[in-house]
Coordinates of C-alpha atoms in Angstrom, one line a residue:
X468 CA 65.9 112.4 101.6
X469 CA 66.5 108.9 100.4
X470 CA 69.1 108.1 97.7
X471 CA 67.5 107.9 94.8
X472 CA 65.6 110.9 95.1
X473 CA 68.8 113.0 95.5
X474 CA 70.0 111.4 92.4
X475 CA 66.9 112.1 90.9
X476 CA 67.2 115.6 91.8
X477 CA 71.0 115.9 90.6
X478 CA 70.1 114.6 86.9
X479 CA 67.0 116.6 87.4
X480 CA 69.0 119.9 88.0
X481 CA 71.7 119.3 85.3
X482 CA 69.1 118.7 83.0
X483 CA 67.7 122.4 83.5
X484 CA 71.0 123.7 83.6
X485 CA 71.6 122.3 80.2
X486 CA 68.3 123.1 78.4
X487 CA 68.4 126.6 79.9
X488 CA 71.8 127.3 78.3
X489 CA 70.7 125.7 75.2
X490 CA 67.7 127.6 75.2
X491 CA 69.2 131.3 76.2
X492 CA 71.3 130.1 73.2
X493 CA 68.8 129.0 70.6
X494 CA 66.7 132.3 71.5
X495 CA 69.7 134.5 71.2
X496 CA 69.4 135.5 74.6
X497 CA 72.3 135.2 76.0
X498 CA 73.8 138.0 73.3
X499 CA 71.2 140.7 75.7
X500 CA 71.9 140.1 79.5
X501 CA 74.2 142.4 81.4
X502 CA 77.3 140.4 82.0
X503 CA 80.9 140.9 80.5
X504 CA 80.9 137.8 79.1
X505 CA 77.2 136.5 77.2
X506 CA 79.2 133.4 75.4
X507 CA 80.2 132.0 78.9
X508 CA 76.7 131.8 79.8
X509 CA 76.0 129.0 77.6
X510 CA 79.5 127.0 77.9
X511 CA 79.0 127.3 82.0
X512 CA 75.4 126.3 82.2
X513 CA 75.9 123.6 79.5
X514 CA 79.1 121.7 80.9
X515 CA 77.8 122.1 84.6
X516 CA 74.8 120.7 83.4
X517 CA 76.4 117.5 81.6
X518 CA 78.5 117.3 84.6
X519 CA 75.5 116.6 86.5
X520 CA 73.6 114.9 84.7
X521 CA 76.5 112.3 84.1
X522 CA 77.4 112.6 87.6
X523 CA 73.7 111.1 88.4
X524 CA 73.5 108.7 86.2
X525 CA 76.9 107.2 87.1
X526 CA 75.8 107.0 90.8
X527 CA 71.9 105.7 89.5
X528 CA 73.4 102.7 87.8
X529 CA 76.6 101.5 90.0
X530 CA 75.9 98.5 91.3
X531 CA 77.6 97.9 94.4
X532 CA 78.4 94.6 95.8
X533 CA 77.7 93.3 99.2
X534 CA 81.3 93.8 99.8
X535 CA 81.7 96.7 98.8
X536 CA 78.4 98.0 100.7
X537 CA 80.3 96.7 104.0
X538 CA 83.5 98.5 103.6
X539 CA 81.7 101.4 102.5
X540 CA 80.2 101.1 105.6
X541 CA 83.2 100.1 108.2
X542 CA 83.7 102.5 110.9
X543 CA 87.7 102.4 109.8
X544 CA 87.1 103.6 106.4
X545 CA 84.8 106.3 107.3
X546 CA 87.3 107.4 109.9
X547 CA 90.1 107.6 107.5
X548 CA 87.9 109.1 105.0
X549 CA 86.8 111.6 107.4
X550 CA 90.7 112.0 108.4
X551 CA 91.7 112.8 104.6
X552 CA 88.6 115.3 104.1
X553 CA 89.6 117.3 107.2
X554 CA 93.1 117.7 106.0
X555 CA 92.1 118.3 102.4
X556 CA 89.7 121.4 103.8
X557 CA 93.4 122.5 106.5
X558 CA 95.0 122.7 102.9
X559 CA 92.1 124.0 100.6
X560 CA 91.6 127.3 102.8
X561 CA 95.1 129.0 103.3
X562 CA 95.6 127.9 99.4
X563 CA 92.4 129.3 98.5
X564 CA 93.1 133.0 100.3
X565 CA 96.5 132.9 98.6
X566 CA 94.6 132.6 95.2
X567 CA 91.9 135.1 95.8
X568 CA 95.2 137.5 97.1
X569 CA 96.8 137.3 93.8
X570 CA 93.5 137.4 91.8
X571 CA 92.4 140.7 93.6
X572 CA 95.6 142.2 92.9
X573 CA 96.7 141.1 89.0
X574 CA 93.1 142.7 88.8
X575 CA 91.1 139.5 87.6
X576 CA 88.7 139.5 90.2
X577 CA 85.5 141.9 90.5
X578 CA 83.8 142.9 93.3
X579 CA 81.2 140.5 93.6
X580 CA 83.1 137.5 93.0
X581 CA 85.8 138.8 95.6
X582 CA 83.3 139.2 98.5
X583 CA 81.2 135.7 96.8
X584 CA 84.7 133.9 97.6
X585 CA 85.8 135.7 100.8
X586 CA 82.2 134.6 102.3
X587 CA 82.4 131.0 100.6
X588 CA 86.0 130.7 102.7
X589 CA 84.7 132.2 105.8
X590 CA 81.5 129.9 105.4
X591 CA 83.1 127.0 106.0
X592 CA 85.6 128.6 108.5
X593 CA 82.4 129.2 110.5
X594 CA 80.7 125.6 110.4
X595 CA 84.3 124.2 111.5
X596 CA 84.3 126.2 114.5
X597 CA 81.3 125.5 115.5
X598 CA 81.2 122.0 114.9
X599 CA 84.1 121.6 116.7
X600 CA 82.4 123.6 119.8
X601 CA 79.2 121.4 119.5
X602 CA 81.5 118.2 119.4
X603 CA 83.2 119.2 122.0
X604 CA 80.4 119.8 124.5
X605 CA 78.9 116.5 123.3
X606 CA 82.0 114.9 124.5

């Protein structure tokens, strides 16, 4: 998928997100489905929505120089890019398992979003491990 179609897609997506919370809200739907919080509905879908939509449009209409285009693509920036990601995700796990601890046990956290989390963190526990077996082999 080229580029601009997956920026097409983003604004695309954010722009259903925020017409479907406006609409659950204009039709007064929002008031009827099962959740503990309706009013949430319409603030989550709505900002998430902006949030893409501005997110699209800000990549659709950078302009990029040809400078910027070749250290955007030099090997040493996408290694230390790379370098900064991979410690980012090291600190991002134990923190998030800490957080989802204390949530589960100052009773903010449900059932669904508890095992939603847990599987999010294992997820990507998962795809490390095996991309580090596969990388491995290939080298």
């Amino acid at each position: 998928m080229n580029k601009k179609k997956l920026i097409r897609t983003e604004i695309g997506g954010g722009l259903l997100l925020l017409l479907g919370g406006l609409i659950t809200y204009a039709l007064g739907l929002h008031d009827r489905l099962p959740v503990p919080r309706p009013d949430l509905i319409v603030y989550g879908t709505s900002l998430i929505g902006i949030g893409l939509i501005a997110a699209g449009f800000s990549d659709l209409f950078a302009k990029k120089t040809k400078e910027m285009e070749i250290e955007e693509k030099d090997e040493r920036n996408i290694m230390l890019s790379n370098a900064a990601m991979a410690y980012a995700f090291k600190f991002m796990c134990p923190l998030m398992a800490i957080v989802i601890f204390s949530l589960i046990f100052m009773g903010y956290l449900n059932v669904v979003s508890c095992f939603s989390m847990i599987g999010v963190l294992l997820a990507g526990e998962i795809v490390f491990v095996c991309r580090r077996y596969v990388l491995e082999k290939r080298l």
